[in-house]
PDB file of C-alpha atoms in Angstrom:
ATOM      1  CA  MET M  19     152.292 -34.996 219.107  1.00  0.00           C
ATOM      2  CA  PHE M  20     153.605 -34.706 222.811  1.00  0.00           C
ATOM      3  CA  ASP M  21     150.333 -35.779 224.357  1.00  0.00           C
ATOM      4  CA  PHE M  22     149.661 -32.030 225.808  1.00  0.00           C
ATOM      5  CA  GLU M  23     146.011 -32.591 225.177  1.00  0.00           C
ATOM      6  CA  ARG M  24     145.957 -35.185 228.188  1.00  0.00           C
ATOM      7  CA  LEU M  25     146.890 -32.142 230.420  1.00  0.00           C
ATOM      8  CA  GLY M  26     143.761 -29.994 229.393  1.00  0.00           C
ATOM      9  CA  LEU M  27     144.253 -26.099 229.268  1.00  0.00           C
ATOM     10  CA  LEU M  28     147.754 -26.286 230.984  1.00  0.00           C
ATOM     11  CA  GLY M  29     148.743 -28.691 228.014  1.00  0.00           C
ATOM     12  CA  LEU M  30     147.168 -26.136 225.568  1.00  0.00           C
ATOM     13  CA  PHE M  31     149.050 -23.311 227.162  1.00  0.00           C
ATOM     14  CA  ILE M  32     152.635 -25.016 227.355  1.00  0.00           C
ATOM     15  CA  GLY M  33     152.132 -26.559 223.676  1.00  0.00           C
ATOM     16  CA  ASN M  34     151.434 -22.877 222.382  1.00  0.00           C
ATOM     17  CA  LEU M  35     154.255 -21.289 224.345  1.00  0.00           C
ATOM     18  CA  LEU M  36     156.639 -23.822 222.977  1.00  0.00           C
ATOM     19  CA  ALA M  37     155.157 -23.881 219.410  1.00  0.00           C
ATOM     20  CA  ALA M  38     155.881 -20.236 219.450  1.00  0.00           C
ATOM     21  CA  THR M  39     159.743 -20.483 220.082  1.00  0.00           C
ATOM     22  CA  ILE M  40     161.859 -22.624 218.000  1.00  0.00           C
ATOM     23  CA  VAL M  41     160.224 -25.852 218.797  1.00  0.00           C
ATOM     24  CA  PRO M  42     158.861 -27.250 215.877  1.00  0.00           C
ATOM     25  CA  PHE M  43     155.107 -28.119 215.944  1.00  0.00           C
ATOM     26  CA  SER M  44     152.029 -26.491 215.107  1.00  0.00           C
ATOM     27  CA  SER M  45     150.017 -24.497 217.436  1.00  0.00           C
ATOM     28  CA  ASP M  46     147.139 -24.255 215.085  1.00  0.00           C
ATOM     29  CA  ALA M  47     146.626 -28.191 215.176  1.00  0.00           C
ATOM     30  CA  MET M  48     147.019 -28.222 218.871  1.00  0.00           C
ATOM     31  CA  TYR M  49     144.393 -25.381 218.894  1.00  0.00           C
ATOM     32  CA  VAL M  50     141.837 -26.886 216.850  1.00  0.00           C
ATOM     33  CA  THR M  51     142.307 -30.343 218.465  1.00  0.00           C
ATOM     34  CA  SER M  52     141.615 -28.431 221.833  1.00  0.00           C
ATOM     35  CA  LEU M  53     138.378 -26.971 220.710  1.00  0.00           C
ATOM     36  CA  PHE M  54     136.907 -30.278 219.800  1.00  0.00           C
ATOM     37  CA  VAL M  55     138.203 -31.911 222.707  1.00  0.00           C
ATOM     38  CA  MET M  56     137.498 -29.435 225.637  1.00  0.00           C
ATOM     39  CA  ASN M  57     134.434 -27.829 223.972  1.00  0.00           C
ATOM     40  CA  ASN M  58     135.060 -24.534 225.746  1.00  0.00           C
ATOM     41  CA  VAL M  59     135.768 -21.992 223.242  1.00  0.00           C
ATOM     42  CA  VAL M  60     136.269 -19.195 225.197  1.00  0.00           C
ATOM     43  CA  LEU M  61     138.636 -20.393 227.585  1.00  0.00           C
ATOM     44  CA  CYS M  62     140.711 -22.261 224.909  1.00  0.00           C
ATOM     45  CA  PHE M  63     141.036 -19.125 222.873  1.00  0.00           C
ATOM     46  CA  VAL M  64     142.469 -17.183 225.688  1.00  0.00           C
ATOM     47  CA  VAL M  65     144.768 -19.760 226.972  1.00  0.00           C
ATOM     48  CA  ALA M  66     146.149 -20.280 223.523  1.00  0.00           C
ATOM     49  CA  THR M  67     146.400 -16.772 222.731  1.00  0.00           C
ATOM     50  CA  ILE M  68     148.281 -16.360 226.035  1.00  0.00           C
ATOM     51  CA  GLY M  69     150.393 -18.942 225.800  1.00  0.00           C
ATOM     52  CA  ASN M  70     151.526 -18.422 222.115  1.00  0.00           C
ATOM     53  CA  TRP M  71     151.956 -14.718 222.709  1.00  0.00           C
ATOM     54  CA  LEU M  72     154.399 -15.530 225.631  1.00  0.00           C
ATOM     55  CA  GLY M  73     155.997 -17.936 223.501  1.00  0.00           C
ATOM     56  CA  SER M  74     156.982 -15.089 220.815  1.00  0.00           C
ATOM     57  CA  VAL M  75     158.040 -12.804 223.835  1.00  0.00           C
ATOM     58  CA  ILE M  76     160.846 -15.513 224.712  1.00  0.00           C
ATOM     59  CA  THR M  77     161.790 -15.777 221.041  1.00  0.00           C
ATOM     60  CA  TYR M  78     161.913 -11.901 220.947  1.00  0.00           C
ATOM     61  CA  TYR M  79     164.254 -11.869 224.214  1.00  0.00           C
ATOM     62  CA  CYS M  80     166.350 -14.656 222.675  1.00  0.00           C
ATOM     63  CA  GLY M  81     167.001 -12.476 219.745  1.00  0.00           C
ATOM     64  CA  CYS M  82     167.928  -9.451 222.030  1.00  0.00           C
ATOM     65  CA  VAL M  83     170.848 -11.848 223.392  1.00  0.00           C
ATOM     66  CA  ALA M  84     172.092 -12.645 220.166  1.00  0.00           C
ATOM     67  CA  GLN M  85     175.417 -10.731 219.237  1.00  0.00           C
ATOM     68  CA  TRP M  86     176.587  -9.997 215.472  1.00  0.00           C
ATOM     69  CA  ASN M  87     179.391 -12.208 215.798  1.00  0.00           C
ATOM     70  CA  TRP M  88     177.349 -15.242 216.771  1.00  0.00           C
ATOM     71  CA  VAL M  89     175.082 -14.743 213.854  1.00  0.00           C
ATOM     72  CA  SER M  90     177.940 -14.383 211.395  1.00  0.00           C
ATOM     73  CA  ARG M  91     179.935 -17.641 212.549  1.00  0.00           C
ATOM     74  CA  TRP M  92     176.898 -20.004 213.307  1.00  0.00           C
ATOM     75  CA  PHE M  93     174.828 -19.068 210.255  1.00  0.00           C
ATOM     76  CA  LYS M  94     177.708 -17.759 207.745  1.00  0.00           C
ATOM     77  CA  VAL M  95     175.950 -14.393 207.176  1.00  0.00           C
ATOM     78  CA  ASP M  96     178.049 -12.001 206.321  1.00  0.00           C
ATOM     79  CA  LYS M  97     178.080  -8.444 207.763  1.00  0.00           C
ATOM     80  CA  GLU M  98     176.616  -7.061 204.524  1.00  0.00           C
ATOM     81  CA  THR M  99     173.866  -9.480 204.678  1.00  0.00           C
ATOM     82  CA  ILE M 100     173.019  -8.562 208.294  1.00  0.00           C
ATOM     83  CA  GLU M 101     172.964  -4.640 207.275  1.00  0.00           C
ATOM     84  CA  LYS M 102     170.500  -5.529 204.471  1.00  0.00           C
ATOM     85  CA  GLN M 103     168.155  -7.266 206.959  1.00  0.00           C
ATOM     86  CA  LYS M 104     168.461  -4.098 209.448  1.00  0.00           C
ATOM     87  CA  ASN M 105     167.385  -2.055 206.644  1.00  0.00           C
ATOM     88  CA  LYS M 106     164.407  -4.308 206.100  1.00  0.00           C
ATOM     89  CA  ILE M 107     163.571  -4.214 209.830  1.00  0.00           C
ATOM     90  CA  ASP M 108     163.929  -0.742 209.945  1.00  0.00           C
ATOM     91  CA  ARG M 109     161.420  -0.076 207.104  1.00  0.00           C
ATOM     92  CA  TYR M 110     158.685  -2.507 208.042  1.00  0.00           C
ATOM     93  CA  GLY M 111     159.729  -2.016 211.915  1.00  0.00           C
ATOM     94  CA  VAL M 112     157.536  -3.405 214.614  1.00  0.00           C
ATOM     95  CA  TRP M 113     154.740  -4.253 212.055  1.00  0.00           C
ATOM     96  CA  LEU M 114     156.224  -7.511 211.040  1.00  0.00           C
ATOM     97  CA  ALA M 115     154.976  -8.554 214.625  1.00  0.00           C
ATOM     98  CA  LEU M 116     151.710  -8.820 213.190  1.00  0.00           C
ATOM     99  CA  LEU M 117     152.762 -11.696 210.917  1.00  0.00           C
ATOM    100  CA  ALA M 118     154.631 -13.671 213.826  1.00  0.00           C
ATOM    101  CA  TRP M 119     151.745 -16.460 213.162  1.00  0.00           C
ATOM    102  CA  LEU M 120     153.214 -17.453 209.885  1.00  0.00           C
ATOM    103  CA  PRO M 121     154.416 -20.775 209.786  1.00  0.00           C
ATOM    104  CA  PHE M 122     158.224 -21.413 209.345  1.00  0.00           C
ATOM    105  CA  VAL M 123     159.070 -17.551 209.182  1.00  0.00           C
ATOM    106  CA  GLY M 124     157.064 -15.951 211.809  1.00  0.00           C
ATOM    107  CA  ASP M 125     159.436 -17.104 214.359  1.00  0.00           C
ATOM    108  CA  LEU M 126     162.253 -15.829 212.337  1.00  0.00           C
ATOM    109  CA  PHE M 127     160.448 -12.553 212.106  1.00  0.00           C
ATOM    110  CA  VAL M 128     160.342 -12.311 216.017  1.00  0.00           C
ATOM    111  CA  LEU M 129     163.749 -13.387 216.428  1.00  0.00           C
ATOM    112  CA  ALA M 130     164.786 -10.633 214.098  1.00  0.00           C
ATOM    113  CA  LEU M 131     162.826  -8.003 215.788  1.00  0.00           C
ATOM    114  CA  GLY M 132     164.610  -8.712 219.194  1.00  0.00           C
ATOM    115  CA  PHE M 133     167.864  -9.094 217.422  1.00  0.00           C
ATOM    116  CA  TYR M 134     167.403  -5.405 215.938  1.00  0.00           C
ATOM    117  CA  ARG M 135     165.887  -4.380 219.096  1.00  0.00           C
ATOM    118  CA  THR M 136     162.778  -2.975 218.246  1.00  0.00           C
ATOM    119  CA  PRO M 137     160.591  -1.063 220.695  1.00  0.00           C
ATOM    120  CA  LYS M 138     159.423  -3.609 223.044  1.00  0.00           C
ATOM    121  CA  ILE M 139     155.888  -2.217 223.981  1.00  0.00           C
ATOM    122  CA  PRO M 140     154.482  -1.884 220.460  1.00  0.00           C
ATOM    123  CA  THR M 141     155.969  -4.959 219.301  1.00  0.00           C
ATOM    124  CA  PHE M 142     154.592  -6.781 221.919  1.00  0.00           C
ATOM    125  CA  ILE M 143     151.105  -5.330 221.522  1.00  0.00           C
ATOM    126  CA  LEU M 144     151.194  -6.127 217.821  1.00  0.00           C
ATOM    127  CA  LEU M 145     152.618  -9.603 218.572  1.00  0.00           C
ATOM    128  CA  PHE M 146     149.381  -9.884 220.760  1.00  0.00           C
ATOM    129  CA  ILE M 147     147.000  -8.843 218.113  1.00  0.00           C
ATOM    130  CA  GLY M 148     148.537 -11.085 215.265  1.00  0.00           C
ATOM    131  CA  LYS M 149     148.296 -14.041 217.586  1.00  0.00           C
ATOM    132  CA  ALA M 150     144.729 -13.201 218.736  1.00  0.00           C
ATOM    133  CA  SER M 151     143.523 -12.774 215.078  1.00  0.00           C
ATOM    134  CA  ARG M 152     144.998 -16.132 214.257  1.00  0.00           C
ATOM    135  CA  PHE M 153     143.105 -17.874 216.900  1.00  0.00           C
ATOM    136  CA  SER M 154     140.186 -15.728 216.059  1.00  0.00           C
ATOM    137  CA  VAL M 155     140.045 -17.108 212.607  1.00  0.00           C
ATOM    138  CA  TRP M 156     140.389 -20.671 213.574  1.00  0.00           C
ATOM    139  CA  THR M 157     137.585 -20.142 216.163  1.00  0.00           C
ATOM    140  CA  MET M 158     135.097 -18.955 213.298  1.00  0.00           C
ATOM    141  CA  PHE M 159     136.041 -22.107 211.169  1.00  0.00           C
ATOM    142  CA  PHE M 160     135.237 -23.854 214.476  1.00  0.00           C
ATOM    143  CA  LEU M 161     131.759 -22.355 215.201  1.00  0.00           C
TER     144      LEU M 161
END
């Protein structure tokens, strides 16, 4: 991919951080590859989880700085659609953060959570739980 595996744990951290932003590549593939190459399950789990979580925190803050008029102009979304999305975010709230690991839509959920300013601490905690759960599943498959 980007040759992050040659950087060892630092590469795993950077790759997972970037994968949780809008950079389009798979943190899962990077994680599983690192498990095989480094053969240190616990350290890989901790580094990947923290890197991926921090990437989501960055994405959340990117959502926070976005403005209504930017969204409507750049993405051609009208005010009514934005209000409907706001209602969904209000309905599911910070719990959407548990789904941040999902391919394609997970980063959009995090961006929306930031855009609609969900409470930071619960959002960040649930982001961490979701990311750690995903890497736990991969780790169980590896063992």
